[in-house]
């Protein structure tokens, strides 16, 4: 160990840091993304199915999901705060992560105490909105930390594991909460997940971002050179960097394309629960269990397939095929809906939609992460994520009206049309073109 590094460690135990240990940073990122999945699983699987089983309409469930997920479209503001302010002795992102985790845990315990019933949709929406707001601060901090700490050659693999872990969290939360909510056990559900967030947060709190930083505010340490160099002391450089990015037409087209790519997830969030429970006769626990199993398969696919897919086919080809599969699946579902016998077609289409939509999300995020300047990573990456999140929230809120006005087949056709439009915008934006395409081809070779 060099004399300079020895000086940094002097005064506290030489525990590993995330910047130096690939296994540690991957474990921390995966665990944090899993906890985000708990929030999303409650908001998009377990509670919507519970509401559907208690007689809520597609419009009410769409409104719940759209509002609960709305904070995910505000991530740019979170990113601006994090790129401008942080407690530097603890690193650029770690203090934000720990605060967000604490607030998430407090919200879950508050939900356990309040114990709203399925008829109290407004109160449930308020709690889930707050819970997702806490999760977005956590998410933006993790994304910024990933851009800061993960080398370029690791990012495709790490992205696959990130979203696989989040999907696994969604599945776990959907399954566990689905079994508890069938008996209206909202208090036990919220307390259980709050306790898990607390335990997982304790693990994450034990490791620094970089050598020499403080483990907690009251321990020894100092800001790392990287933190001092990259953290902004004024708003103008951050806003200037974002504005320069938005001056590019390809960037704007890419943002619009990723927004429309969320159409499938919006359908699965707000339309699939009422379709399964109220039209096909499923129980809320049946739907939650099925969605959780599909999510588990999607998590495995995201962790194992994405890297090989991009390296073999390239970013552009991978994106194109995934968009087209989503559009085709929705068209087939819309064309056959009126003649469905039982649930077989619905289950097959749902599985295809969920798995392919997750793979497409990972592929698009690989591209977005490559575009990020590390000095404003939290803000810029949050901007790239804000577009699909805002679109997912708005489309979830509006999908109930499509179902009420035109039926479930029309909702499927709308997903197909939006997916094709998203593909066209991403192709016009040049996703996978140029030097990055050449890089993908080199990796494939």
Coordinates of C-alpha atoms in Angstrom, one line a residue:
X1 CA 0.0 0.0 0.0
X2 CA 1.4 3.4 -0.9
X3 CA 2.4 6.0 1.7
X4 CA -0.5 8.3 0.6
X5 CA -3.1 5.6 0.9
X6 CA -1.7 4.5 4.2
X7 CA -2.2 8.1 5.4
X8 CA -5.8 8.0 4.3
X9 CA -6.5 4.8 6.2
X10 CA -4.7 6.0 9.3
X11 CA -7.1 6.3 12.3
X12 CA -9.7 3.7 11.2
X13 CA -9.8 0.1 10.2
X14 CA -8.9 -0.6 6.5
X15 CA -12.3 -1.9 5.5
X16 CA -12.9 -2.3 1.7
X17 CA -14.3 0.6 -0.3
X18 CA -16.8 0.4 -3.2
X19 CA -14.4 2.1 -5.6
X20 CA -11.7 -0.5 -5.0
X21 CA -13.7 -3.7 -4.8
X22 CA -15.9 -4.8 -7.7
X23 CA -17.8 -7.4 -5.6
X24 CA -18.6 -4.9 -2.9
X25 CA -19.9 -2.2 -5.2
X26 CA -21.9 -4.7 -7.2
X27 CA -23.4 -6.2 -4.0
X28 CA -24.3 -2.7 -2.7
X29 CA -25.9 -1.6 -6.0
X30 CA -27.8 -4.9 -6.3
X31 CA -29.1 -4.7 -2.8
X32 CA -30.2 -1.1 -3.1
X33 CA -32.0 -1.8 -6.3
X34 CA -33.8 -4.8 -4.7
X35 CA -35.2 -2.4 -2.1
X36 CA -36.5 -0.1 -4.8
X37 CA -38.2 -3.1 -6.2
X38 CA -40.1 -3.5 -3.0
X39 CA -41.7 -0.1 -3.4
X40 CA -42.5 -0.6 -7.1
X41 CA -43.9 -4.1 -6.4
X42 CA -46.3 -2.8 -3.8
X43 CA -47.4 0.1 -6.1
X44 CA -47.8 -1.8 -9.3
X45 CA -48.6 -5.4 -8.4
X46 CA -49.9 -6.1 -4.9
X47 CA -52.0 -3.1 -4.1
X48 CA -53.5 -2.7 -7.6
X49 CA -54.6 -6.4 -7.5
X50 CA -56.0 -5.9 -4.0
X51 CA -57.9 -2.9 -5.1
X52 CA -59.3 -4.7 -8.2
X53 CA -60.4 -7.6 -6.0
X54 CA -62.3 -5.1 -3.8
X55 CA -64.2 -3.7 -6.7
X56 CA -62.1 -0.6 -7.8
X57 CA -62.6 0.4 -11.4
X58 CA -59.9 0.6 -14.1
X59 CA -60.0 4.4 -13.8
X60 CA -59.5 4.3 -10.0
X61 CA -56.6 1.8 -10.3
X62 CA -55.0 3.8 -13.2
X63 CA -55.2 6.9 -11.1
X64 CA -53.6 5.2 -8.1
X65 CA -50.7 3.7 -10.1
X66 CA -50.2 6.9 -12.1
X67 CA -50.1 9.1 -9.0
X68 CA -48.0 6.6 -7.0
X69 CA -45.4 6.5 -9.7
X70 CA -45.4 10.2 -10.4
X71 CA -42.2 10.9 -8.3
X72 CA -40.2 8.8 -10.7
X73 CA -40.7 11.5 -13.4
X74 CA -39.3 14.2 -11.1
X75 CA -35.9 12.6 -10.8
X76 CA -34.2 15.4 -12.6
X77 CA -34.8 17.7 -9.6
X78 CA -33.4 15.1 -7.3
X79 CA -30.3 14.8 -9.5
X80 CA -29.8 18.6 -9.5
X81 CA -29.9 18.7 -5.7
X82 CA -27.4 15.8 -5.5
X83 CA -25.0 17.2 -8.1
X84 CA -25.1 20.6 -6.2
X85 CA -25.2 19.5 -2.6
X86 CA -23.8 16.6 -0.7
X87 CA -21.9 15.9 2.6
X88 CA -18.5 15.6 0.9
X89 CA -16.7 13.8 3.8
X90 CA -19.0 10.8 3.2
X91 CA -18.7 10.8 -0.6
X92 CA -20.8 12.2 -3.4
X93 CA -23.9 9.9 -3.1
X94 CA -23.7 7.8 0.1
X95 CA -25.2 10.3 2.5
X96 CA -28.2 10.8 0.2
X97 CA -28.6 7.0 0.0
X98 CA -28.7 6.6 3.8
X99 CA -31.1 9.5 4.3
X100 CA -33.4 8.1 1.5
X101 CA -33.4 4.6 3.1
X102 CA -34.3 6.0 6.5
X103 CA -37.2 8.0 5.1
X104 CA -38.4 4.9 3.1
X105 CA -38.4 2.9 6.3
X106 CA -40.2 5.6 8.2
X107 CA -42.9 5.8 5.5
X108 CA -43.5 2.0 5.6
X109 CA -43.8 2.0 9.4
X110 CA -46.3 5.0 9.0
X111 CA -48.3 2.9 6.6
X112 CA -48.3 0.0 9.1
X113 CA -49.6 2.3 11.8
X114 CA -52.3 4.0 9.7
X115 CA -53.5 0.6 8.2
X116 CA -55.8 2.1 5.4
X117 CA -58.4 -0.2 3.9
X118 CA -58.9 -0.9 0.2
X119 CA -61.7 1.6 0.1
X120 CA -59.4 4.4 1.3
X121 CA -57.7 4.8 -2.1
X122 CA -56.7 8.4 -1.5
X123 CA -54.8 7.6 1.7
X124 CA -53.2 4.6 0.1
X125 CA -52.2 6.8 -2.9
X126 CA -50.7 9.4 -0.5
X127 CA -48.6 6.8 1.3
X128 CA -47.4 5.1 -2.0
X129 CA -46.6 8.5 -3.5
X130 CA -44.4 9.3 -0.5
X131 CA -42.8 5.9 -0.5
X132 CA -42.0 6.3 -4.2
X133 CA -40.7 9.8 -3.6
X134 CA -38.2 8.4 -1.0
X135 CA -37.3 5.6 -3.5
X136 CA -36.5 8.1 -6.3
X137 CA -34.0 9.9 -4.1
X138 CA -32.4 6.6 -3.4
X139 CA -32.5 5.6 -7.1
X140 CA -30.9 8.8 -8.4
X141 CA -28.1 8.6 -5.8
X142 CA -27.4 5.0 -6.7
X143 CA -27.4 5.8 -10.5
X144 CA -25.0 8.6 -9.9
X145 CA -22.8 6.4 -7.7
X146 CA -22.8 3.8 -10.4
X147 CA -21.7 6.3 -13.1
X148 CA -19.0 7.6 -10.6
X149 CA -17.6 4.2 -9.5
X150 CA -18.3 1.6 -12.2
X151 CA -15.8 1.4 -15.1
X152 CA -17.1 1.6 -18.6
X153 CA -16.4 -2.0 -19.4
X154 CA -18.5 -3.2 -16.4
X155 CA -21.6 -1.1 -17.1
X156 CA -23.6 -3.4 -19.4
X157 CA -23.2 -6.3 -16.9
X158 CA -23.9 -4.1 -13.9
X159 CA -27.0 -2.6 -15.6
X160 CA -28.3 -6.1 -16.2
X161 CA -27.8 -7.0 -12.6
X162 CA -29.3 -3.7 -11.4
X163 CA -32.6 -4.1 -13.1
X164 CA -32.7 -7.8 -12.5
X165 CA -32.3 -7.1 -8.8
X166 CA -35.0 -4.4 -8.9
X167 CA -37.3 -6.8 -10.8
X168 CA -36.6 -9.5 -8.2
X169 CA -37.6 -7.1 -5.5
X170 CA -40.8 -6.3 -7.4
X171 CA -41.5 -10.0 -7.6
X172 CA -40.8 -10.7 -4.0
X173 CA -42.9 -7.7 -2.8
X174 CA -45.7 -8.7 -5.2
X175 CA -45.8 -12.3 -4.0
X176 CA -45.5 -11.7 -0.3
X177 CA -47.8 -8.7 -0.2
X178 CA -50.3 -10.5 -2.4
X179 CA -50.6 -13.4 0.0
X180 CA -51.0 -11.0 3.0
X181 CA -53.4 -8.5 1.3
X182 CA -55.9 -11.2 0.4
X183 CA -56.8 -11.1 4.1
X184 CA -56.4 -7.2 4.2
X185 CA -53.2 -7.5 6.2
X186 CA -51.8 -4.1 5.1
X187 CA -50.1 -3.4 8.5
X188 CA -48.2 -6.6 8.6
X189 CA -47.2 -6.1 5.0
X190 CA -45.8 -2.6 5.6
X191 CA -44.1 -3.5 8.8
X192 CA -42.4 -6.5 7.3
X193 CA -41.0 -4.5 4.4
X194 CA -40.0 -1.6 6.6
X195 CA -37.9 -4.0 8.8
X196 CA -36.2 -5.4 5.7
X197 CA -35.3 -2.0 4.5
X198 CA -33.8 -1.2 7.9
X199 CA -31.6 -4.4 7.9
X200 CA -30.4 -3.9 4.3
X201 CA -29.6 -0.2 5.0
X202 CA -27.4 -1.3 7.9
X203 CA -25.3 -3.4 5.5
X204 CA -24.9 -0.6 3.0
X205 CA -23.9 1.9 5.7
X206 CA -20.8 -0.2 6.6
X207 CA -18.8 0.6 3.5
X208 CA -17.4 3.9 2.1
X209 CA -17.4 5.0 -1.5
X210 CA -13.7 5.8 -1.6
X211 CA -10.7 5.4 0.7
X212 CA -10.3 8.1 3.3
X213 CA -13.9 9.2 3.5
X214 CA -16.0 9.1 6.7
X215 CA -18.1 6.1 7.5
X216 CA -20.6 8.3 9.5
X217 CA -20.6 12.1 10.1
X218 CA -19.1 11.5 13.6
X219 CA -16.2 9.3 12.4
X220 CA -12.8 10.3 11.0
X221 CA -12.2 11.0 7.3
X222 CA -12.1 13.6 4.6
X223 CA -13.5 14.2 1.1
X224 CA -11.8 12.2 -1.6
X225 CA -10.0 14.0 -4.4
X226 CA -12.6 12.7 -6.9
X227 CA -15.5 14.0 -4.8
X228 CA -13.8 17.4 -4.4
X229 CA -13.1 17.6 -8.2
X230 CA -16.5 16.4 -9.4
X231 CA -19.0 18.0 -6.9
X232 CA -20.2 21.3 -8.1
X233 CA -20.2 24.4 -5.9
X234 CA -22.7 26.4 -8.1
X235 CA -25.8 25.7 -10.1
X236 CA -24.7 27.2 -13.4
X237 CA -22.2 24.5 -14.5
X238 CA -24.9 21.8 -13.8
X239 CA -27.6 23.6 -15.6
X240 CA -25.3 24.5 -18.4
X241 CA -24.2 20.8 -18.9
X242 CA -27.9 19.7 -19.0
X243 CA -28.8 22.5 -21.4
X244 CA -26.0 21.6 -23.8
X245 CA -27.2 18.0 -23.8
X246 CA -30.7 19.1 -24.6
X247 CA -29.6 21.2 -27.6
X248 CA -28.9 18.0 -29.5
X249 CA -31.9 16.8 -31.6
X250 CA -30.9 13.2 -31.3
X251 CA -31.0 13.5 -27.5
X252 CA -34.5 14.9 -27.6
X253 CA -35.6 12.2 -30.0
X254 CA -34.0 9.6 -27.7
X255 CA -35.9 11.0 -24.7
X256 CA -39.2 10.9 -26.5
X257 CA -38.5 7.3 -27.8
X258 CA -37.7 6.0 -24.3
X259 CA -40.9 7.7 -23.0
X260 CA -43.0 5.7 -25.5
X261 CA -41.0 2.5 -24.7
X262 CA -42.7 2.6 -21.3
X263 CA -46.2 1.9 -22.8
X264 CA -46.0 -1.8 -22.1
X265 CA -45.1 -1.4 -18.5
X266 CA -47.9 1.2 -18.1
X267 CA -50.4 -1.4 -19.4
X268 CA -49.1 -4.1 -17.1
X269 CA -49.2 -1.7 -14.1
X270 CA -52.8 -0.5 -14.5
X271 CA -54.7 -2.5 -17.0
X272 CA -53.5 -6.1 -16.4
X273 CA -54.8 -6.3 -12.8
X274 CA -58.4 -5.5 -13.6
X275 CA -58.2 -7.7 -16.8
X276 CA -57.1 -10.7 -14.7
X277 CA -59.2 -10.1 -11.6
X278 CA -62.4 -8.6 -13.0
X279 CA -62.6 -10.2 -16.5
X280 CA -60.8 -13.5 -16.1
X281 CA -62.0 -14.3 -12.6
X282 CA -58.6 -14.4 -10.8
X283 CA -58.1 -13.8 -7.1
X284 CA -55.8 -10.9 -6.2
X285 CA -53.3 -13.3 -4.7
X286 CA -53.4 -15.4 -7.9
X287 CA -52.5 -12.3 -9.9
X288 CA -49.8 -11.2 -7.5
X289 CA -48.3 -14.7 -7.5
X290 CA -48.3 -15.0 -11.3
X291 CA -46.9 -11.5 -11.8
X292 CA -44.2 -12.3 -9.3
X293 CA -43.2 -15.5 -11.0
X294 CA -43.0 -13.7 -14.4
X295 CA -40.9 -11.0 -12.7
X296 CA -38.5 -13.6 -11.3
X297 CA -38.0 -15.1 -14.8
X298 CA -37.5 -11.5 -16.2
X299 CA -34.9 -10.8 -13.5
X300 CA -33.0 -13.9 -14.5
X301 CA -33.2 -13.0 -18.1
X302 CA -32.1 -9.4 -17.5
X303 CA -29.1 -10.6 -15.5
X304 CA -28.0 -13.3 -18.0
X305 CA -29.1 -12.3 -21.4
X306 CA -28.6 -8.5 -21.8
X307 CA -24.8 -8.5 -21.9
X308 CA -24.7 -11.3 -24.5
X309 CA -27.5 -9.8 -26.5
X310 CA -25.8 -6.4 -26.9
X311 CA -22.4 -7.9 -27.6
X312 CA -23.8 -10.4 -30.2
X313 CA -26.3 -8.2 -32.0
X314 CA -25.2 -4.7 -31.1
X315 CA -27.2 -2.0 -29.4
X316 CA -29.2 -0.9 -32.4
X317 CA -30.3 -4.3 -33.5
X318 CA -31.1 -5.4 -30.0
X319 CA -33.3 -2.4 -29.4
X320 CA -35.1 -2.8 -32.8
X321 CA -36.0 -6.4 -32.2
X322 CA -37.2 -5.9 -28.7
X323 CA -39.5 -3.0 -29.7
X324 CA -40.9 -5.1 -32.6
X325 CA -41.6 -8.0 -30.3
X326 CA -43.5 -5.8 -27.9
X327 CA -45.6 -4.3 -30.7
X328 CA -46.3 -7.8 -32.2
X329 CA -47.4 -9.2 -28.8
X330 CA -49.8 -6.4 -28.2
X331 CA -51.3 -6.7 -31.7
X332 CA -51.8 -10.4 -31.3
X333 CA -53.5 -9.9 -27.9
X334 CA -55.8 -7.2 -29.3
X335 CA -56.8 -9.2 -32.3
X336 CA -57.6 -12.4 -30.2
X337 CA -59.0 -10.8 -27.1
X338 CA -62.7 -11.4 -28.0
X339 CA -62.1 -15.1 -28.6
X340 CA -60.0 -15.9 -25.5
X341 CA -60.9 -19.2 -23.9
X342 CA -59.6 -19.1 -20.3
X343 CA -56.4 -17.3 -19.3
X344 CA -53.7 -19.1 -21.5
X345 CA -53.3 -16.3 -24.0
X346 CA -53.3 -13.6 -21.4
X347 CA -50.6 -15.4 -19.4
X348 CA -48.4 -15.9 -22.4
X349 CA -48.8 -12.3 -23.7
X350 CA -48.1 -11.0 -20.2
X351 CA -45.0 -13.0 -19.8
X352 CA -43.6 -11.9 -23.2
X353 CA -44.5 -8.3 -22.5
X354 CA -42.9 -8.2 -19.1
X355 CA -39.6 -10.0 -20.0
X356 CA -39.1 -8.1 -23.3
X357 CA -40.0 -4.8 -21.8
X358 CA -37.4 -5.3 -19.1
X359 CA -34.7 -6.2 -21.6
X360 CA -35.6 -3.2 -23.7
X361 CA -35.3 -0.9 -20.6
X362 CA -31.9 -2.3 -19.8
X363 CA -30.7 -1.8 -23.4
X364 CA -31.9 1.8 -23.5
X365 CA -30.3 2.6 -20.1
X366 CA -27.0 1.2 -21.3
X367 CA -27.1 3.8 -24.1
X368 CA -28.2 6.6 -21.7
X369 CA -25.4 5.8 -19.2
X370 CA -22.8 6.1 -21.9
X371 CA -24.0 9.6 -22.7
X372 CA -23.5 10.8 -19.1
X373 CA -20.8 13.2 -18.1
X374 CA -19.6 12.0 -14.6
X375 CA -19.4 15.5 -13.3
X376 CA -23.2 15.9 -13.6
X377 CA -24.1 12.2 -13.7
X378 CA -26.9 12.3 -11.2
X379 CA -28.7 15.2 -13.0
X380 CA -28.1 14.0 -16.6
X381 CA -28.9 10.4 -16.0
X382 CA -32.0 11.4 -14.0
X383 CA -33.1 13.4 -17.0
X384 CA -32.8 10.4 -19.2
X385 CA -34.8 8.4 -16.7
X386 CA -37.4 11.1 -16.1
X387 CA -38.8 10.8 -19.6
X388 CA -39.9 7.1 -19.5
X389 CA -41.0 7.5 -15.9
X390 CA -43.2 10.5 -16.6
X391 CA -44.6 8.7 -19.7
X392 CA -45.2 5.6 -17.6
X393 CA -47.1 7.6 -15.0
X394 CA -49.2 9.5 -17.5
X395 CA -50.0 6.4 -19.6
X396 CA -50.9 4.4 -16.5
X397 CA -53.3 7.2 -15.4
X398 CA -54.8 7.4 -18.9
X399 CA -55.0 3.7 -19.6
X400 CA -58.1 3.2 -17.4
X401 CA -60.0 5.8 -19.6
X402 CA -59.0 3.8 -22.7
X403 CA -60.4 0.6 -21.2
X404 CA -63.6 2.3 -20.0
X405 CA -64.1 4.0 -23.4
X406 CA -63.0 1.5 -25.9
X407 CA -62.3 -1.8 -24.2
X408 CA -59.3 -4.0 -23.4
X409 CA -58.5 -4.8 -27.1
X410 CA -58.1 -1.1 -27.8
X411 CA -55.7 -0.8 -24.9
X412 CA -53.5 -3.5 -26.4
X413 CA -53.6 -1.8 -29.8
X414 CA -52.6 1.5 -28.2
X415 CA -49.5 -0.2 -26.7
X416 CA -48.6 -1.6 -30.1
X417 CA -48.9 1.9 -31.8
X418 CA -46.9 3.6 -29.1
X419 CA -44.1 0.9 -29.2
X420 CA -43.7 1.4 -32.9
X421 CA -43.6 5.1 -32.6
X422 CA -40.9 4.8 -29.8
X423 CA -38.8 2.6 -32.1
X424 CA -39.0 5.1 -34.9
X425 CA -37.9 7.9 -32.6
X426 CA -35.0 6.0 -31.3
X427 CA -33.9 5.0 -34.8
X428 CA -34.1 8.6 -35.9
X429 CA -32.0 9.5 -32.8
X430 CA -29.3 7.2 -34.0
X431 CA -29.3 4.8 -31.0
X432 CA -26.5 2.4 -31.5
X433 CA -25.1 4.3 -34.5
X434 CA -21.6 5.7 -34.9
X435 CA -18.7 4.8 -32.6
X436 CA -20.8 3.1 -30.1
X437 CA -22.1 0.7 -32.7
X438 CA -18.5 0.0 -33.7
X439 CA -17.7 -0.7 -30.0
X440 CA -20.5 -3.1 -29.8
X441 CA -19.3 -4.9 -32.9
X442 CA -15.8 -5.1 -31.5
X443 CA -17.2 -6.6 -28.3
X444 CA -19.2 -9.1 -30.2
X445 CA -16.1 -10.1 -32.1

